[in-house]
Every structure is written in C-alpha cells, then in structure tokens.
PDB file of C-alpha atoms in Angstrom:
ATOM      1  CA  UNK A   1      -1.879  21.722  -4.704  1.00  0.00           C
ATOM      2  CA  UNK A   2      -4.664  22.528  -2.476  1.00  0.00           C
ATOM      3  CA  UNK A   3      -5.618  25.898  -2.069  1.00  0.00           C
ATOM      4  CA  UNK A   4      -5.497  28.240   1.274  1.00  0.00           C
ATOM      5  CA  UNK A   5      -9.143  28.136   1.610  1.00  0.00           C
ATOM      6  CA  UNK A   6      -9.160  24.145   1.602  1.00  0.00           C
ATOM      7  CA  UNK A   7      -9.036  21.691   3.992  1.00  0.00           C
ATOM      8  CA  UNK A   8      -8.072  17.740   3.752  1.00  0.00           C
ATOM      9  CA  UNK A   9      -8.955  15.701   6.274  1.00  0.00           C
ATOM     10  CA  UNK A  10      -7.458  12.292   6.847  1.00  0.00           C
ATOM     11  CA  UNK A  11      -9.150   9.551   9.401  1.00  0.00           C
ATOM     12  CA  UNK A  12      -7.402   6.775   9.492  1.00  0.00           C
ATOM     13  CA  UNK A  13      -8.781   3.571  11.120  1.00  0.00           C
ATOM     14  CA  UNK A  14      -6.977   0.927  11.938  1.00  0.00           C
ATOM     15  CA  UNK A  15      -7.751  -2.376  12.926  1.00  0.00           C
ATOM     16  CA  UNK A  16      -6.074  -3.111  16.924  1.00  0.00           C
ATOM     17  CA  UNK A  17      -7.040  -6.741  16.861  1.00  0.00           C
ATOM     18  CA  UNK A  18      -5.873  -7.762  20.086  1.00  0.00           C
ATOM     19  CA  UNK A  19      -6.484 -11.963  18.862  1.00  0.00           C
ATOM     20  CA  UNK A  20      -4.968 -11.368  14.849  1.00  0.00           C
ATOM     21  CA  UNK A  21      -1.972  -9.331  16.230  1.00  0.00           C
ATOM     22  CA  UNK A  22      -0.857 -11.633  18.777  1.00  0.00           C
ATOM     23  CA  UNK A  23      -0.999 -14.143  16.381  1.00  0.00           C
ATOM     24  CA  UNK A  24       1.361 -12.001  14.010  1.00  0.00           C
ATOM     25  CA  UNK A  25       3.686 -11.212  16.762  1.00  0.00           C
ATOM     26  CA  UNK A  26       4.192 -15.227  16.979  1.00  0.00           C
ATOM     27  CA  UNK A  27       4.258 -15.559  12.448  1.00  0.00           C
ATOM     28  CA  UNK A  28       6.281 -12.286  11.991  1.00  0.00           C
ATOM     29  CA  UNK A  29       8.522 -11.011  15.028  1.00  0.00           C
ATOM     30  CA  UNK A  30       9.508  -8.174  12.703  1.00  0.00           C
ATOM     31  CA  UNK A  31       5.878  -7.041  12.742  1.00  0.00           C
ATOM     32  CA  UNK A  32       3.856  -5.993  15.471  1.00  0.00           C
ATOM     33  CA  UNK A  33       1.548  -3.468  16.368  1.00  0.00           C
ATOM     34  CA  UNK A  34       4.155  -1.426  17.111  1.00  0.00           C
ATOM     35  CA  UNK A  35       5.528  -1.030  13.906  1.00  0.00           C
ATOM     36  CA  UNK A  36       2.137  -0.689  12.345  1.00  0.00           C
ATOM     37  CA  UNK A  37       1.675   2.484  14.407  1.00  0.00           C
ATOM     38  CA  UNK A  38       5.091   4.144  13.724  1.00  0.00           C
ATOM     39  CA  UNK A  39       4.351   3.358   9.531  1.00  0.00           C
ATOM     40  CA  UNK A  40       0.944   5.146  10.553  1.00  0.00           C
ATOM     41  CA  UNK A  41       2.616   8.147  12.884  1.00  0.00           C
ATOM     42  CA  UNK A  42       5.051   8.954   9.982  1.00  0.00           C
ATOM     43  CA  UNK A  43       1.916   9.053   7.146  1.00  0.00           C
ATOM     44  CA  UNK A  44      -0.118  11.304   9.685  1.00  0.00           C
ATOM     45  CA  UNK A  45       2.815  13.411   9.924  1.00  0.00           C
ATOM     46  CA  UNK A  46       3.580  13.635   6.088  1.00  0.00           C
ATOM     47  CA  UNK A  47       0.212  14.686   5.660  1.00  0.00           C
ATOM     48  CA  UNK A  48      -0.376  17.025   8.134  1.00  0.00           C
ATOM     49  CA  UNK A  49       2.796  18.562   7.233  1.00  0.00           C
ATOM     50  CA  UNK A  50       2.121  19.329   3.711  1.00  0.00           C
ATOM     51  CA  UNK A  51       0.346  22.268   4.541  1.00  0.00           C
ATOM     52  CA  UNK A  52      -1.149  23.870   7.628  1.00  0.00           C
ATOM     53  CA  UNK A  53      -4.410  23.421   6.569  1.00  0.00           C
ATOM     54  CA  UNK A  54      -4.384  20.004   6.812  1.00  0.00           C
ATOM     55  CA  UNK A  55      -6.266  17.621   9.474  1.00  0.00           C
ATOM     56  CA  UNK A  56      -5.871  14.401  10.990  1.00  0.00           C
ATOM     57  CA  UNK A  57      -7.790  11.642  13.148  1.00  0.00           C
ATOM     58  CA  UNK A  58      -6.763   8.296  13.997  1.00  0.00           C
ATOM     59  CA  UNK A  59      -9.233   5.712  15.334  1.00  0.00           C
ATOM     60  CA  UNK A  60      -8.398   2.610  16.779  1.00  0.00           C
ATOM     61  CA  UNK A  61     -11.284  -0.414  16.062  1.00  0.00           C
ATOM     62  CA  UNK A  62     -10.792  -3.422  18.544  1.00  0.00           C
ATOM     63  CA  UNK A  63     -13.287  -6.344  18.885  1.00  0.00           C
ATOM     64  CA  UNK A  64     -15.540  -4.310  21.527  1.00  0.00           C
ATOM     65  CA  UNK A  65     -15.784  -0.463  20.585  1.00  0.00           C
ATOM     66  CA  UNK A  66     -13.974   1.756  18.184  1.00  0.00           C
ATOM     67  CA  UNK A  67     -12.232   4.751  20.052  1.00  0.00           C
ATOM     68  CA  UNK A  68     -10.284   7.735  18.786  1.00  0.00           C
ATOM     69  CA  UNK A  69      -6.385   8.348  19.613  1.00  0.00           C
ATOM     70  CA  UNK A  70      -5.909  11.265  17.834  1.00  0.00           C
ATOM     71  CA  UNK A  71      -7.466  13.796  18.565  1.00  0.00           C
ATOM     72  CA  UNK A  72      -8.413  12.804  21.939  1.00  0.00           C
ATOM     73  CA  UNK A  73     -10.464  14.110  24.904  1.00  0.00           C
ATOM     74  CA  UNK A  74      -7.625  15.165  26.959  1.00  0.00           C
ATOM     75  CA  UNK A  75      -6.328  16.848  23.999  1.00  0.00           C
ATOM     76  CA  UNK A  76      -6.057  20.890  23.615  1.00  0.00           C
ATOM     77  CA  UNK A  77      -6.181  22.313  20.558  1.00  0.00           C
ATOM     78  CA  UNK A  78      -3.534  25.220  20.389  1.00  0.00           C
ATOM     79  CA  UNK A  79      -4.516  26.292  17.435  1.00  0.00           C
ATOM     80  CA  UNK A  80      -2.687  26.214  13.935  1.00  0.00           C
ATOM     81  CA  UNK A  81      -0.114  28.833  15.342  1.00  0.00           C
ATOM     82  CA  UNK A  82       1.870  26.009  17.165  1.00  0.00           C
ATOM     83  CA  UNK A  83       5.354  26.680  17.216  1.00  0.00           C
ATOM     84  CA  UNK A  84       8.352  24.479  17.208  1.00  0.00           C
ATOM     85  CA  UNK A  85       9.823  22.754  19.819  1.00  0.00           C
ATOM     86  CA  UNK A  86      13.548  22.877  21.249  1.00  0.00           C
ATOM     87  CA  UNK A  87      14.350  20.109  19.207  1.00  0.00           C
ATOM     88  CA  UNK A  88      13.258  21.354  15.892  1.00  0.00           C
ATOM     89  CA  UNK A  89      10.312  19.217  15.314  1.00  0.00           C
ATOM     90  CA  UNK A  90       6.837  20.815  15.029  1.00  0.00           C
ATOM     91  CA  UNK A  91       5.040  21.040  18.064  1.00  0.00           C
ATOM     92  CA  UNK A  92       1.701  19.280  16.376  1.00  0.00           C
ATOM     93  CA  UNK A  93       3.468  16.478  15.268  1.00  0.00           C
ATOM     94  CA  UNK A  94       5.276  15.800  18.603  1.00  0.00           C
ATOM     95  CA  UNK A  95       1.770  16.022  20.321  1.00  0.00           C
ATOM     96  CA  UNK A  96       0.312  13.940  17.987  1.00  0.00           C
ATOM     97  CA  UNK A  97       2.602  11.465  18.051  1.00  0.00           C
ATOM     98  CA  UNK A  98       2.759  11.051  21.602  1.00  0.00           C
ATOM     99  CA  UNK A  99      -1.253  11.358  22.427  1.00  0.00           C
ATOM    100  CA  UNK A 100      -1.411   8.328  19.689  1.00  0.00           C
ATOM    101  CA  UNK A 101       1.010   6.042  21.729  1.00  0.00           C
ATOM    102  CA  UNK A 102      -0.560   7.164  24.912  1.00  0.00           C
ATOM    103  CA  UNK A 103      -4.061   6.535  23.824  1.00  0.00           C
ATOM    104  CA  UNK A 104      -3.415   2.812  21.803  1.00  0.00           C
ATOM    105  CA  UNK A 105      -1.571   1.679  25.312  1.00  0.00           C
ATOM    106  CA  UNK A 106      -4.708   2.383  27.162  1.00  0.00           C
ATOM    107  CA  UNK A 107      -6.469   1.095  24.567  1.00  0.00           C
ATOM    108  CA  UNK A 108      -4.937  -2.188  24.469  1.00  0.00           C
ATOM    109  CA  UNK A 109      -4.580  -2.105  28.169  1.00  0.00           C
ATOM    110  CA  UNK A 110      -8.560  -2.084  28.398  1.00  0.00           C
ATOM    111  CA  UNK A 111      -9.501  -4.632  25.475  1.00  0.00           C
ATOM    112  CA  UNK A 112     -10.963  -8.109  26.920  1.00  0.00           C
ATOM    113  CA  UNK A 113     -11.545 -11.112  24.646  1.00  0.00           C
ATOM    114  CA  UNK A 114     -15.030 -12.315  25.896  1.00  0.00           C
ATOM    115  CA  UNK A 115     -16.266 -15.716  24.630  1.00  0.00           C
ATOM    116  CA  UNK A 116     -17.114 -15.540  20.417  1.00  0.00           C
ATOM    117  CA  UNK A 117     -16.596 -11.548  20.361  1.00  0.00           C
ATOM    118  CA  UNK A 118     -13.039 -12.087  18.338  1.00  0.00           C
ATOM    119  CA  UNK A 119     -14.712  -9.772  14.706  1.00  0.00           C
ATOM    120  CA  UNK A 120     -13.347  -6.400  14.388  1.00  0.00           C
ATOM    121  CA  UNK A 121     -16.334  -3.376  14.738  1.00  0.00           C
ATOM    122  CA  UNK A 122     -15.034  -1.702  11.449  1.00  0.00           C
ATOM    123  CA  UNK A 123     -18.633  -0.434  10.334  1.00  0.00           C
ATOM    124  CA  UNK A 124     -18.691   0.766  13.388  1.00  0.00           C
ATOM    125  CA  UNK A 125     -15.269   2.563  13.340  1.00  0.00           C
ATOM    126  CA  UNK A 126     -16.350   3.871   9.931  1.00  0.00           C
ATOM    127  CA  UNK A 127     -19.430   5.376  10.990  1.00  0.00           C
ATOM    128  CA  UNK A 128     -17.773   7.211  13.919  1.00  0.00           C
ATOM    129  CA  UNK A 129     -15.537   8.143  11.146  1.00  0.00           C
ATOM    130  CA  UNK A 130     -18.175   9.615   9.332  1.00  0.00           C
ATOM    131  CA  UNK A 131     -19.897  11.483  12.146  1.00  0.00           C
ATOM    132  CA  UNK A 132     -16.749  13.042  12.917  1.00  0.00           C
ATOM    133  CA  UNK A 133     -16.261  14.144   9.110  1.00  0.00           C
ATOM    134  CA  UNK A 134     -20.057  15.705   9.062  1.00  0.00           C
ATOM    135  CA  UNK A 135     -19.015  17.151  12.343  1.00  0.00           C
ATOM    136  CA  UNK A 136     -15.692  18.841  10.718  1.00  0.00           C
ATOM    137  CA  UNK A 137     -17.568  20.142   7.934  1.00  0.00           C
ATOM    138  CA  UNK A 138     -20.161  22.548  10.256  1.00  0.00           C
ATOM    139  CA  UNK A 139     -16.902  23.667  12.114  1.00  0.00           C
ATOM    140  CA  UNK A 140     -15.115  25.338   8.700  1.00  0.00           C
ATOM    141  CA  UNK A 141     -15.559  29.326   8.367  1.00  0.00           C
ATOM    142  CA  UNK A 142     -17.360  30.892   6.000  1.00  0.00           C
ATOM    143  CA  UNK A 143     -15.914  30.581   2.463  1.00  0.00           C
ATOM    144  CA  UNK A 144     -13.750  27.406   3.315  1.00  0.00           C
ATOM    145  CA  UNK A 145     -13.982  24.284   1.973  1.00  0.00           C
ATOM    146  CA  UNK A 146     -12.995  20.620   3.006  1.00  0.00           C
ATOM    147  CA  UNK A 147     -12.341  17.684   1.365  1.00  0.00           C
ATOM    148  CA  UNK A 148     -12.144  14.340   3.597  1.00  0.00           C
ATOM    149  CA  UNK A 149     -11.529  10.473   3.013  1.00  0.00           C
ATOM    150  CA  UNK A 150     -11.437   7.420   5.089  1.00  0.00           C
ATOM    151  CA  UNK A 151      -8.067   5.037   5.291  1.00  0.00           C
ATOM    152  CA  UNK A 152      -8.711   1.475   6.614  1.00  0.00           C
ATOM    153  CA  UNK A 153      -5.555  -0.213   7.827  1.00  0.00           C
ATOM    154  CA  UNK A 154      -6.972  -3.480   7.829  1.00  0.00           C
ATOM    155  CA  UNK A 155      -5.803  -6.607   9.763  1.00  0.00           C
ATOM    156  CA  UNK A 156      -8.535  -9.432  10.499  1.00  0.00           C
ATOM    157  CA  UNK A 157     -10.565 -10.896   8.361  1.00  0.00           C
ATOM    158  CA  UNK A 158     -13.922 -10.183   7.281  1.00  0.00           C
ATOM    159  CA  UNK A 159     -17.079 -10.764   9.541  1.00  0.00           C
ATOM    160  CA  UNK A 160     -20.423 -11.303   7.463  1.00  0.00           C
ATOM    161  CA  UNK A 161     -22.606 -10.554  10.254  1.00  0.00           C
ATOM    162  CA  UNK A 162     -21.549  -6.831   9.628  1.00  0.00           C
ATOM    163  CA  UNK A 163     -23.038  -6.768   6.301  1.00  0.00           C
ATOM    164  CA  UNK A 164     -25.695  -4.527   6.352  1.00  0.00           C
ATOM    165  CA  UNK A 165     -24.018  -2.232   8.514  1.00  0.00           C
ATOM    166  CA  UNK A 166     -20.801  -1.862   6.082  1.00  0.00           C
ATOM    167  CA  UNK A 167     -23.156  -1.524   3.221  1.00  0.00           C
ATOM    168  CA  UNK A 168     -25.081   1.659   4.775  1.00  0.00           C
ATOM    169  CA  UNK A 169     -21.646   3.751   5.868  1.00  0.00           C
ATOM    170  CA  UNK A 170     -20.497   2.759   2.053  1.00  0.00           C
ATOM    171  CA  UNK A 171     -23.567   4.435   0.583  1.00  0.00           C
ATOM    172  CA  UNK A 172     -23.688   7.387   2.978  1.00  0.00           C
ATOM    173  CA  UNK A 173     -19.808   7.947   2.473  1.00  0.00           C
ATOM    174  CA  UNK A 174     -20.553   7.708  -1.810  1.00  0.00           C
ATOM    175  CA  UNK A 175     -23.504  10.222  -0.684  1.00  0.00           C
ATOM    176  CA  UNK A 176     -21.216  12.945   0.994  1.00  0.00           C
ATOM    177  CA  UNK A 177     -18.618  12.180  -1.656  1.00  0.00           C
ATOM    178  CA  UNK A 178     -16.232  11.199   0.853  1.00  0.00           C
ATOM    179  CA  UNK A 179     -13.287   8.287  -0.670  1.00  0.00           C
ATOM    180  CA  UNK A 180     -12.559   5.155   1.445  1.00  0.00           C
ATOM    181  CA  UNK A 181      -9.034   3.662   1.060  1.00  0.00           C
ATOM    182  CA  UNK A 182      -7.933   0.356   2.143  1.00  0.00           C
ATOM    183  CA  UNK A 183      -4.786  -0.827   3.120  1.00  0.00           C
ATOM    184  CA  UNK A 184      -5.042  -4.950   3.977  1.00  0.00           C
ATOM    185  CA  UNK A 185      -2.315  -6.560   5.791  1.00  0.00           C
ATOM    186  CA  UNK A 186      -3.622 -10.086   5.275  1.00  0.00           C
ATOM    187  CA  UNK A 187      -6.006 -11.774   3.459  1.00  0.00           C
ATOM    188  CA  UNK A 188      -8.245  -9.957   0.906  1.00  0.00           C
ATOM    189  CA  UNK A 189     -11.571  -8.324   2.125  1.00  0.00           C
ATOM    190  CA  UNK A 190     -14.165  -8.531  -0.244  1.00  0.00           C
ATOM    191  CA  UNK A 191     -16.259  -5.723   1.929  1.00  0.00           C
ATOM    192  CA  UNK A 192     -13.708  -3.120   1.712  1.00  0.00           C
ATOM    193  CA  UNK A 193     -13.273  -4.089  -2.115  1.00  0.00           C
ATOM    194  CA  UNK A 194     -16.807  -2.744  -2.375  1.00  0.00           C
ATOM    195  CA  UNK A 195     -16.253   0.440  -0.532  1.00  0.00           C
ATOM    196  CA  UNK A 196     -13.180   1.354  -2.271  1.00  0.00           C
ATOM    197  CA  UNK A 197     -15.104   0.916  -5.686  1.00  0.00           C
ATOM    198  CA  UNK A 198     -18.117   2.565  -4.845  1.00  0.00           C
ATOM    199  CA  UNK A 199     -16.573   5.400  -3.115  1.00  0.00           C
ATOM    200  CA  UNK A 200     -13.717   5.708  -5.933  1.00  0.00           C
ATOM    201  CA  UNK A 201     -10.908   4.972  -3.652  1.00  0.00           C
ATOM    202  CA  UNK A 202      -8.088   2.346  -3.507  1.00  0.00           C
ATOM    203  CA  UNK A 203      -7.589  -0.882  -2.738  1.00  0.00           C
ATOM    204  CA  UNK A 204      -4.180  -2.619  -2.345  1.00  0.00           C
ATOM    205  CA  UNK A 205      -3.313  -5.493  -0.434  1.00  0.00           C
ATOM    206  CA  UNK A 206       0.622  -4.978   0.236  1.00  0.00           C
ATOM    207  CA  UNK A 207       3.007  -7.614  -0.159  1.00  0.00           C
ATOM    208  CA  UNK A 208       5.515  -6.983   2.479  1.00  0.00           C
ATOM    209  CA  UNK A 209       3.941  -5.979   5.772  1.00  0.00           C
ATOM    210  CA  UNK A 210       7.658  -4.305   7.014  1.00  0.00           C
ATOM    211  CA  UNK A 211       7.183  -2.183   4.119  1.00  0.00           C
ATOM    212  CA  UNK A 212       3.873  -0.808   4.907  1.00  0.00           C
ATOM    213  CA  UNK A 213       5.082   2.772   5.407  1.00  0.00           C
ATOM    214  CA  UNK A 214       6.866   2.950   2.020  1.00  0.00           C
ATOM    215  CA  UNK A 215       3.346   2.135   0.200  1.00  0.00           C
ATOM    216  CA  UNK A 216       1.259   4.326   2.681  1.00  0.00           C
ATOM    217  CA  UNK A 217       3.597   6.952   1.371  1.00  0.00           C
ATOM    218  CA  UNK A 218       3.051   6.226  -1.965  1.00  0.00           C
ATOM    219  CA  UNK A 219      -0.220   5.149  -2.587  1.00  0.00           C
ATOM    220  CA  UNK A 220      -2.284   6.609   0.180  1.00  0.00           C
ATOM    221  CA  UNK A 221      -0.787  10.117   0.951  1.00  0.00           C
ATOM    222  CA  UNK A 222      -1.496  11.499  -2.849  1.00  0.00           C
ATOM    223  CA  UNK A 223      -5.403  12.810  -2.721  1.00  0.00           C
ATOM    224  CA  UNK A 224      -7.644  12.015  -5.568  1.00  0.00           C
ATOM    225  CA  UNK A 225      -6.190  14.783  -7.469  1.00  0.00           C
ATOM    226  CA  UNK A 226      -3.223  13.851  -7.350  1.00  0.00           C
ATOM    227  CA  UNK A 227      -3.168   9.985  -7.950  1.00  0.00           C
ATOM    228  CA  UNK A 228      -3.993  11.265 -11.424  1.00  0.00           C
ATOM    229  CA  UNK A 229      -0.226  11.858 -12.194  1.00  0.00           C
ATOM    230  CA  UNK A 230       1.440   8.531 -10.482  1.00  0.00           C
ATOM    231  CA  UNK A 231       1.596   5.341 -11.385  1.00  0.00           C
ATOM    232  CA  UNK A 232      -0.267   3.492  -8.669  1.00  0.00           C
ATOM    233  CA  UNK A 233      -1.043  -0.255  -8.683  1.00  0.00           C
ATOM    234  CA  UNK A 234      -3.836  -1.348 -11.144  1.00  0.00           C
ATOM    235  CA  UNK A 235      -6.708  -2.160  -9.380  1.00  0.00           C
ATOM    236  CA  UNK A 236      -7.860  -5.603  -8.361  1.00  0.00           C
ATOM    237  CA  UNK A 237     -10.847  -7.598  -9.558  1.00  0.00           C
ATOM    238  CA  UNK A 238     -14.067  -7.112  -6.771  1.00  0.00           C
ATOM    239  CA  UNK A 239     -15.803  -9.549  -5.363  1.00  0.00           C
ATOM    240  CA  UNK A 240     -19.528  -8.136  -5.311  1.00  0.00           C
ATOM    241  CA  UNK A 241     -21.066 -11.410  -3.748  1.00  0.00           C
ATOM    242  CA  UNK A 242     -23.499 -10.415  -1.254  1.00  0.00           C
ATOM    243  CA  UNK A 243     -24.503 -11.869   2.562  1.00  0.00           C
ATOM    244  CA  UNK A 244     -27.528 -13.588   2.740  1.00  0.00           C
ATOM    245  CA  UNK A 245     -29.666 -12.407   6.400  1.00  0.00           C
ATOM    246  CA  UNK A 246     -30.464 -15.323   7.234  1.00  0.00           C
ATOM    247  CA  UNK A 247     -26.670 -17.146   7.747  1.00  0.00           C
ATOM    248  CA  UNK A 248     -24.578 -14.449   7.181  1.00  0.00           C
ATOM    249  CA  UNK A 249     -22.797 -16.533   4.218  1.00  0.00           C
ATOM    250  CA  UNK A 250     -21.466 -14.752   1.463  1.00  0.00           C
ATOM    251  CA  UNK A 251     -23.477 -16.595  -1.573  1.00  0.00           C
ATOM    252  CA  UNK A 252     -23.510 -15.756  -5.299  1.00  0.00           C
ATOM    253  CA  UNK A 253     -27.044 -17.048  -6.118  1.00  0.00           C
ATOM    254  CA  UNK A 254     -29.901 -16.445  -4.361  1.00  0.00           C
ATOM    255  CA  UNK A 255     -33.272 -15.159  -3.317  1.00  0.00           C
ATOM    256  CA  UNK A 256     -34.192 -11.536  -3.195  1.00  0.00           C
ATOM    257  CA  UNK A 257     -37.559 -10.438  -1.835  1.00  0.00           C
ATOM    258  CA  UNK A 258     -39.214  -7.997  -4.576  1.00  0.00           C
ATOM    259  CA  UNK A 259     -40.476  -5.711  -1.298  1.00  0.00           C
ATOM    260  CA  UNK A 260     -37.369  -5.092   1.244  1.00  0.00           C
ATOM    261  CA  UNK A 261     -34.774  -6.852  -1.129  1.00  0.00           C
ATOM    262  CA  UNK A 262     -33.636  -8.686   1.149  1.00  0.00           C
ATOM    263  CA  UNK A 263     -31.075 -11.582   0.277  1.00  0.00           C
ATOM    264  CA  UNK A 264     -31.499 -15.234   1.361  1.00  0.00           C
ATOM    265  CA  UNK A 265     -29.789 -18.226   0.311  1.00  0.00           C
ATOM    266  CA  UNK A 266     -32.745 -20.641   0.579  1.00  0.00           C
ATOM    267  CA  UNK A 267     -36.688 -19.833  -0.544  1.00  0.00           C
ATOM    268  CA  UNK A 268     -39.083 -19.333   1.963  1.00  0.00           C
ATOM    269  CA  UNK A 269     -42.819 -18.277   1.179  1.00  0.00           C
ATOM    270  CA  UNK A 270     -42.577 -15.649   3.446  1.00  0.00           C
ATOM    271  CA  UNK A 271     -40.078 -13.160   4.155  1.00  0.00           C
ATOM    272  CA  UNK A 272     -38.464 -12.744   7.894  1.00  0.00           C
ATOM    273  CA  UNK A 273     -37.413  -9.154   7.208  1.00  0.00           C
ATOM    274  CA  UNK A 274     -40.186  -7.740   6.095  1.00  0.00           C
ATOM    275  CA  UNK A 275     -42.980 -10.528   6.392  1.00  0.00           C
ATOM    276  CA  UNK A 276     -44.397 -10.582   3.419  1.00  0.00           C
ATOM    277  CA  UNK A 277     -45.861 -13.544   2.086  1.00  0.00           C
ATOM    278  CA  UNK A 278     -45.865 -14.176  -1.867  1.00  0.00           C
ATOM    279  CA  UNK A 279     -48.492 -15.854  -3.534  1.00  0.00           C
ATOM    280  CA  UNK A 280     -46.925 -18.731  -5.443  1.00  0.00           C
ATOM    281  CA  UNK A 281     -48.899 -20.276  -8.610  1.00  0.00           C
ATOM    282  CA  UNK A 282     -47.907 -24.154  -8.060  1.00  0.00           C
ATOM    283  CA  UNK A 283     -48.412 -25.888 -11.497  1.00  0.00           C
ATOM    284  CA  UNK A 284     -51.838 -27.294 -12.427  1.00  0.00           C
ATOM    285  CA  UNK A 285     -52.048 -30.426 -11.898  1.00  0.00           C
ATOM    286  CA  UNK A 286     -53.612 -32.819 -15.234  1.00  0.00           C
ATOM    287  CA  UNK A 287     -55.644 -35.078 -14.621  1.00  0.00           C
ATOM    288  CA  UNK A 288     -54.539 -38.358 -16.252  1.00  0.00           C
ATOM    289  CA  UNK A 289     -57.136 -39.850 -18.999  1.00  0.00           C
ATOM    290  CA  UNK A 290     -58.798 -43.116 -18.351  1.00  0.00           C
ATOM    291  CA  UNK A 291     -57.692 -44.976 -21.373  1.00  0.00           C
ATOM    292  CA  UNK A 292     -61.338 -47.180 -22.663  1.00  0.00           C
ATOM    293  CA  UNK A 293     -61.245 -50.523 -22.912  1.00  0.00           C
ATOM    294  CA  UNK A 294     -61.654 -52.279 -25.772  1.00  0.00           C
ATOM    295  CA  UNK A 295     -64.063 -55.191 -25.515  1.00  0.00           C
ATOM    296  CA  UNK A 296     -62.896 -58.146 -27.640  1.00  0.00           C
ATOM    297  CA  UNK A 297     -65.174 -59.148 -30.490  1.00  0.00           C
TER     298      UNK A 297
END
C-alpha cells in the first residue's frame, strides 16, 4: 500500500469519437458512450477512494482538440477535507461524477465533423496529459512524493500521420518514468502497443466491450506494484513497424537517413527532412574488350 506521504495520480484519456461511436451505437445498442463513461466514473471512483491521497483527471480526445472533464475550470477544489453528503456518498466523488457528465455533454455538444478531420488527437491528449502530470509534480509539499500513469481508453483506429508526435510523448513519458496503459475497444493499435512496452505498462484489448468496467477494475486499477501479485493477461506480441514521412504508411523495410534518421519507404538521393544529399558510388562501368580478328591464312 502506498504510503501517507505518496501520491498516485490517474489521467485517464479517452477517446470521444463522435464518427466511431455513432457507428457503435448502430453495431452494439448495448454500448454507447454512455456506458463507456459510467465503466470510467466507477474506476475513477475506486481509485480515488482507496486512499485520500489519491488524484484523478479525465480528458476527453475528439477529432478537433483534447479537453479536460475532470478537473475542470469551473471546478473548486475544497480541499481533501470534503465531507459526505446527505446521501452517504463522498462529496468528491459526487462532484466528480457530475462535472464529468456535465463537461462530455458540452463536449459532444461542441464537436463538428469538418471534411477529412475524422483521426482522433491522442498524441495530443497525451501530451496535455503529460503537462498536467509535470504540473502536479511542482504542486506536492515538501517531502511528498507522486507517482503518476497515463490510461488510454481507446476507440478509433490508428492515424499514421500522428507518428512522430506519439513517438516523442512515449519517450518523454519513459523519461519521467511515468506508465501508459491501454485499454482498446476495437481493433488493435500498434502505436499504443509501443507505448505500453516502452513505458512498462499494459496492453489489453478486451473482449466484451459491456464488460469493460469489470477489466478496468481488474487490470488497470492495481499500480505497478501491485500487478506484481495478480494474475493479469499475458501480454501480446508488438508490432514495432515504423511510419515512413513521406506517406505516412506503416512499412517494415525501408530507408533510414544516417543524419536525421528519418524513415522512408522509397530511396531518394536526398533527404526531405533534413536535406542532405548522399554521395552514391554507382558501379564502374568495364569497358568491353574488342575481341582481334583473326585474318585467315
């Protein structure tokens, strides 16, 4: 168990879709949004009620922006003293609950398909994610310590176009030793396969989406020290294959430039990232020998 002194903060980012979640609402009636959130409400409160040390932030990651529902701008903090309500729940759970529905309604409310913009801005939800972490960690008091990871709730599939991005919040997250978890509704993401093994996190791709709250419980509320002891799914085979810059396609052979190292799937004498131009030795070319001709005696 974490000690008095500690803190564990949870950001959780999940993927509001507006285009993959209709869809679902139209392949799964028994799974919407709405049931996504209330599997998420009941993790955030799990966790935030295992001790009063404890933190949470929820950030919702749409096709446009990435913006946070919990804790919000119209939110005020009362403090960890906050006492219980008539009903007998705890006062920071009710708030937290309701700010969270309030804030994913305007949210959704606000979100505009425009033309080819349908791609999820997760890199971008995960670096928000990690400013707010860095932020957290100048707030503590002297002597107190916190410990943070990520949790992707992931819906859409993968765009390649955000490859470079998702590549630098990985490496700065492994930096700060910070774990990023994913949780994939649909199909497999081979980007969040990297973060979760580079970070030292998990990756699990559920089987039943009504059951998502049973495995957040059980896979994803546990911190690292604790996922020692259980018996957690084993982990799945990643798919390392890299974008090349200048399609965007996910290739498993190609070029790297010896300067920037950047990746491209065809060879071009000079490098568009960087522009450097490599000096190629072409093959000699031999000179064929004039065979003599015999005069006839």
């Amino acid at each position: 168990m974490a000690s008095e002194d500690e803190i564990n903060l949870l950001v959780i980012v999940v993927d509001v879709n507006p285009i993959w979640w209709g869809q679902q609402a139209h392949r799964e009636p028994e799974f919407t949004l709405s049931k996504c959130l209330d599997a998420i409400m009941v993790m955030g409160n799990s966790h935030m009620a295992m001790s009063r040390t404890n933190k949470l932030a929820v950030i919702a990651s749409n096709c446009q922006d990435s913006q946070f529902l919990y804790p919000s701008k119209s939110w005020r903090d009362g403090g960890d003293d906050a006492s219980s309500s008539g009903d007998g729940k705890y006062e920071l759970l009710s708030v937290a609950n309701n700010l969270i529905a309030e804030e994913i309604r305007n949210v959704m409310s606000k979100t505009e398909v425009r033309g080819n913009s349908t791609d999820t801005l997760l890199a971008g939800s995960l670096a928000k994610a990690l400013c707010y972490i860095h932020r957290a960690s100048k707030d503590i008091e002297a002597g107190q310590e916190i410990k943070s990871r990520i949790l992707v709730i992931k819906a859409a599939d993968d765009c390649a176009l955000q490859y470079m991005n998702f590549m630098n919040v990985i490496f700065a997250a492994q930096k700060q030793n910070i774990l990023i978890d994913a949780c994939v509704l649909d199909s497999d993401s081979g980007l969040l396969q990297q973060a979760c093994d580079i970070t030292g996190g998990l990756y699990l791709k559920i089987p039943q989406k009504f059951a998502l709250a049973q495995y957040l419980l059980w896979v994803f509320l546990p911190d690292s020290e604790q996922r020692s002891q259980l018996v957690l799914p084993p982990p799945v085979h990643v798919d390392y294959r890299a974008a090349c810059f200048c399609h965007r396609n996910l290739i498993e052979i190609g070029y790297v430039c010896s300067v920037c190292l950047s990746i491209f799937c065809n060879f071009s004498p000079i490098c568009t990232t960087c522009e450097t131009a490599f000096k190629i030795q072409l093959p000699q070319m031999v000179k064929a020998r004039k065979k003599k001709l015999k005069i006839p005696t």
